[in-house]
Amino acid sequence: MTTKRLREVMMQLPGLNLPEPSEYVAWTQLVELTAIQPGEVAELIELGWISPQKTSAEEYLFRLRDVYRIHKLMRLVNDLDMSFNSGSIVVDLLERVEELEKEVEELKRLV
């Protein structure tokens, strides 16, 4: 699911009355959008794999990018029976490959 599609889905969630599109989701929306268990979210925070922002009310806000990354992670964990640690490493490596591919494309355009 792309970040654009996530924004569209978020705007359709009941009870999510945002005055304008946001790049952040609350803990409950993160759990709804990713089907991850709250304890697993806490584990990812402890691992430092996701770094939510804290509001003045001490609530966590997660970036849409985190939702997308958790989707990838949960597919690896569920489909390939990987641990969170292993899956998070694979997702990080996949993201690095994507970054490098973009750099190669940019360099090709310059040549």
mmCIF file of C-alpha atoms in Angstrom:
data_model
loop_
_atom_site.group_PDB
_atom_site.id
_atom_site.type_symbol
_atom_site.label_atom_id
_atom_site.label_comp_id
_atom_site.label_asym_id
_atom_site.label_seq_id
_atom_site.Cartn_x
_atom_site.Cartn_y
_atom_site.Cartn_z
ATOM 1 C CA MET A 1 0.000 0.000 0.000
ATOM 2 C CA THR A 2 1.421 3.356 -0.979
ATOM 3 C CA THR A 3 1.514 6.399 1.262
ATOM 4 C CA LYS A 4 -1.029 8.093 -1.016
ATOM 5 C CA ARG A 5 -3.411 5.160 -0.667
ATOM 6 C CA LEU A 6 -2.922 5.175 3.112
ATOM 7 C CA ARG A 7 -3.989 8.818 3.221
ATOM 8 C CA GLU A 8 -7.146 7.953 1.280
ATOM 9 C CA VAL A 9 -7.954 5.064 3.632
ATOM 10 C CA MET A 10 -7.333 7.218 6.694
ATOM 11 C CA MET A 11 -9.756 9.869 5.548
ATOM 12 C CA GLN A 12 -12.474 7.199 5.393
ATOM 13 C CA LEU A 13 -11.943 5.859 8.930
ATOM 14 C CA PRO A 14 -14.939 6.460 11.175
ATOM 15 C CA GLY A 15 -14.221 8.693 14.130
ATOM 16 C CA LEU A 16 -11.160 10.187 12.486
ATOM 17 C CA ASN A 17 -12.302 13.780 12.113
ATOM 18 C CA LEU A 18 -9.173 15.498 10.910
ATOM 19 C CA PRO A 19 -9.548 19.057 9.645
ATOM 20 C CA GLU A 20 -6.997 18.315 6.939
ATOM 21 C CA PRO A 21 -4.921 15.368 5.740
ATOM 22 C CA SER A 22 -2.217 14.449 8.195
ATOM 23 C CA GLU A 23 1.122 12.673 7.874
ATOM 24 C CA TYR A 24 0.562 11.112 11.296
ATOM 25 C CA VAL A 25 -1.719 8.482 12.811
ATOM 26 C CA ALA A 26 -2.505 7.707 16.429
ATOM 27 C CA TRP A 27 -1.755 4.382 18.112
ATOM 28 C CA THR A 28 -5.302 3.049 17.559
ATOM 29 C CA GLN A 29 -5.277 3.958 13.859
ATOM 30 C CA LEU A 30 -1.854 2.331 13.461
ATOM 31 C CA VAL A 31 -3.202 -0.894 14.965
ATOM 32 C CA GLU A 32 -6.304 -0.740 12.738
ATOM 33 C CA LEU A 33 -4.369 -0.018 9.551
ATOM 34 C CA THR A 34 -1.668 -2.643 10.085
ATOM 35 C CA ALA A 35 -3.459 -5.394 12.068
ATOM 36 C CA ILE A 36 -0.479 -5.424 14.440
ATOM 37 C CA GLN A 37 -0.909 -6.184 18.132
ATOM 38 C CA PRO A 38 -0.337 -3.291 20.562
ATOM 39 C CA GLY A 39 2.399 -5.277 22.318
ATOM 40 C CA GLU A 40 4.166 -5.711 18.988
ATOM 41 C CA VAL A 41 4.037 -1.946 18.409
ATOM 42 C CA ALA A 42 5.683 -1.477 21.807
ATOM 43 C CA GLU A 43 8.341 -4.035 20.820
ATOM 44 C CA LEU A 44 9.110 -2.143 17.596
ATOM 45 C CA ILE A 45 9.433 1.091 19.556
ATOM 46 C CA GLU A 46 11.797 -0.593 22.029
ATOM 47 C CA LEU A 47 13.868 -1.949 19.125
ATOM 48 C CA GLY A 48 14.131 1.607 17.822
ATOM 49 C CA TRP A 49 12.693 0.460 14.508
ATOM 50 C CA ILE A 50 9.940 3.052 14.662
ATOM 51 C CA SER A 51 10.241 6.370 16.479
ATOM 52 C CA PRO A 52 6.856 7.929 17.120
ATOM 53 C CA GLN A 53 6.355 11.523 18.150
ATOM 54 C CA LYS A 54 4.775 12.221 21.533
ATOM 55 C CA THR A 55 1.971 14.717 21.917
ATOM 56 C CA SER A 56 1.611 17.046 24.879
ATOM 57 C CA ALA A 57 -0.922 14.525 26.230
ATOM 58 C CA GLU A 58 1.825 11.837 26.172
ATOM 59 C CA GLU A 59 0.181 9.964 23.295
ATOM 60 C CA TYR A 60 2.153 8.523 20.396
ATOM 61 C CA LEU A 61 1.803 9.701 16.810
ATOM 62 C CA PHE A 62 3.224 7.551 14.009
ATOM 63 C CA ARG A 63 4.220 8.650 10.513
ATOM 64 C CA LEU A 64 2.430 7.185 7.506
ATOM 65 C CA ARG A 65 5.831 5.837 6.490
ATOM 66 C CA ASP A 66 5.770 3.731 9.674
ATOM 67 C CA VAL A 67 2.415 2.266 8.636
ATOM 68 C CA TYR A 68 3.858 1.317 5.247
ATOM 69 C CA ARG A 69 6.980 -0.217 6.840
ATOM 70 C CA ILE A 70 4.889 -2.190 9.352
ATOM 71 C CA HIS A 71 2.798 -3.569 6.472
ATOM 72 C CA LYS A 72 5.984 -4.902 4.888
ATOM 73 C CA LEU A 73 7.209 -6.260 8.215
ATOM 74 C CA MET A 74 3.942 -8.030 9.017
ATOM 75 C CA ARG A 75 3.906 -9.708 5.609
ATOM 76 C CA LEU A 76 7.389 -11.092 6.283
ATOM 77 C CA VAL A 77 6.515 -12.132 9.838
ATOM 78 C CA ASN A 78 3.229 -13.790 8.874
ATOM 79 C CA ASP A 79 4.011 -15.181 5.422
ATOM 80 C CA LEU A 80 7.603 -16.285 5.968
ATOM 81 C CA ASP A 81 7.390 -16.958 9.705
ATOM 82 C CA MET A 82 10.190 -14.506 10.480
ATOM 83 C CA SER A 83 10.860 -12.944 13.853
ATOM 84 C CA PHE A 84 10.367 -9.215 14.307
ATOM 85 C CA ASN A 85 14.124 -8.735 14.518
ATOM 86 C CA SER A 86 14.780 -10.618 11.271
ATOM 87 C CA GLY A 87 11.863 -9.020 9.459
ATOM 88 C CA SER A 88 12.883 -5.518 10.488
ATOM 89 C CA ILE A 89 16.388 -6.113 9.123
ATOM 90 C CA VAL A 90 14.954 -7.343 5.819
ATOM 91 C CA VAL A 91 12.652 -4.313 5.528
ATOM 92 C CA ASP A 92 15.582 -1.982 6.270
ATOM 93 C CA LEU A 93 17.658 -3.702 3.583
ATOM 94 C CA LEU A 94 14.809 -3.521 1.056
ATOM 95 C CA GLU A 95 14.455 0.198 1.719
ATOM 96 C CA ARG A 96 18.202 0.663 1.260
ATOM 97 C CA VAL A 97 18.043 -1.187 -2.070
ATOM 98 C CA GLU A 98 15.192 1.098 -3.175
ATOM 99 C CA GLU A 99 17.240 4.176 -2.231
ATOM 100 C CA LEU A 100 20.254 2.901 -4.153
ATOM 101 C CA GLU A 101 18.121 2.116 -7.205
ATOM 102 C CA LYS A 102 16.803 5.691 -7.156
ATOM 103 C CA GLU A 103 20.351 7.031 -6.930
ATOM 104 C CA VAL A 104 21.436 4.865 -9.879
ATOM 105 C CA GLU A 105 18.498 6.148 -11.961
ATOM 106 C CA GLU A 106 19.358 9.723 -11.055
ATOM 107 C CA LEU A 107 22.992 9.193 -12.027
ATOM 108 C CA LYS A 108 21.935 7.619 -15.337
ATOM 109 C CA ARG A 109 19.921 10.733 -16.136
ATOM 110 C CA LEU A 110 22.980 12.894 -15.518
ATOM 111 C CA VAL A 111 25.184 10.891 -17.896
#
